[in-house]
Amino acid sequence: MSDYQTARIALGARLRELRADAGLNGKALAQQLGWPASKVSKIENGKQAPSAEDLHAWATALGTPEVIPELTGRLRTLETHYAAWRRQLAAGVRARQEAWQVTETNADTVRNFETACVPGLLQTAEYARHMFERTTALHRTPPDIEAGVNARMQRQQALYTPGRDFRFLIWEAALHMVLCPRDVMAGQLDRLAGVFGMTTVELGIVPLGADLCVVPGHGFWLFDDQLVMVETIGAELRLTDRAETTLYRTVWDELERTAVTGAQAHRVIARARATLDLM
């Protein structure tokens, strides 16, 4: 169970406790709040996350307004683990890039595995521009594309700072995922080929035919084995539970074991580039 799920279930249990102490059943509380009874049940059983307004109404209806700070504090803790992209991007993609930069700056070792696209820190400006256009269109958020591209390019300056340690693994399929015009993708593959030899960067490609002991279902970031960040289609997850960070490190080690590096990785990228030219 993830940190987020655990926190949501714990919050639901606390709300159930408050209701029971007030001598109300779920149906009676729902009627008092003007909610469907199913909403009370879902919140108490950790199936649905309440909003801050829901918590305020809940505590007020039970005659316990003094617990509102506690409940909203629990909600803030929960939301540090799960943040919907629409909310994350409400201030635009530039603000999100700057937040990522802070997280990266505070880590000595940054590991990033991607299954379907080139890692953001290795993207060209043109490739990043098309990625941001797709993201903002999907989530209908402010399209501050150029500011976002500039912020991502600024993040990349860390790659040239002596002593930093960035390690990237890319599923080979991502090299063939055309998420932008073909000339832009060609330039992006050329950029990847130029990464080899950088003292602060290690790049490996997990070949399509590799024998794996794990299923790489999605990409992830691992910061100093202390924080895992996962980007799903709908949200960003931040995982700090020791069991979960250890699990992701185990997956990373297995993927790294099967990855090709150096000249072999360069050849894999070159093959993808040649295939792009033929299409």
PDB file of C-alpha atoms in Angstrom, residues 111 167 169 202 206 249 251-261:
ATOM      1  CA  ARG A 111      18.203   8.517 -10.858  1.00  0.00           C
ATOM      2  CA  ARG A 167      21.938   8.560 -13.813  1.00  0.00           C
ATOM      3  CA  LEU A 169      17.902   4.725 -17.936  1.00  0.00           C
ATOM      4  CA  GLU A 202      25.505   8.102 -16.826  1.00  0.00           C
ATOM      5  CA  VAL A 206      17.287  -0.992 -21.631  1.00  0.00           C
ATOM      6  CA  ARG A 249      15.787   0.976  -5.853  1.00  0.00           C
ATOM      7  CA  VAL A 251      13.718  -2.203  -9.671  1.00  0.00           C
ATOM      8  CA  TRP A 252      16.334   0.357 -10.686  1.00  0.00           C
ATOM      9  CA  ASP A 253      19.188  -2.050  -9.946  1.00  0.00           C
ATOM     10  CA  GLU A 254      17.536  -4.749 -12.077  1.00  0.00           C
ATOM     11  CA  LEU A 255      16.968  -2.369 -14.980  1.00  0.00           C
ATOM     12  CA  GLU A 256      20.518  -1.071 -14.685  1.00  0.00           C
ATOM     13  CA  ARG A 257      21.816  -4.649 -14.773  1.00  0.00           C
ATOM     14  CA  THR A 258      20.151  -5.238 -18.142  1.00  0.00           C
ATOM     15  CA  ALA A 259      20.936  -1.848 -19.675  1.00  0.00           C
ATOM     16  CA  VAL A 260      23.609  -1.275 -22.287  1.00  0.00           C
ATOM     17  CA  THR A 261      25.935   1.689 -21.884  1.00  0.00           C
TER      18      THR A 261
END
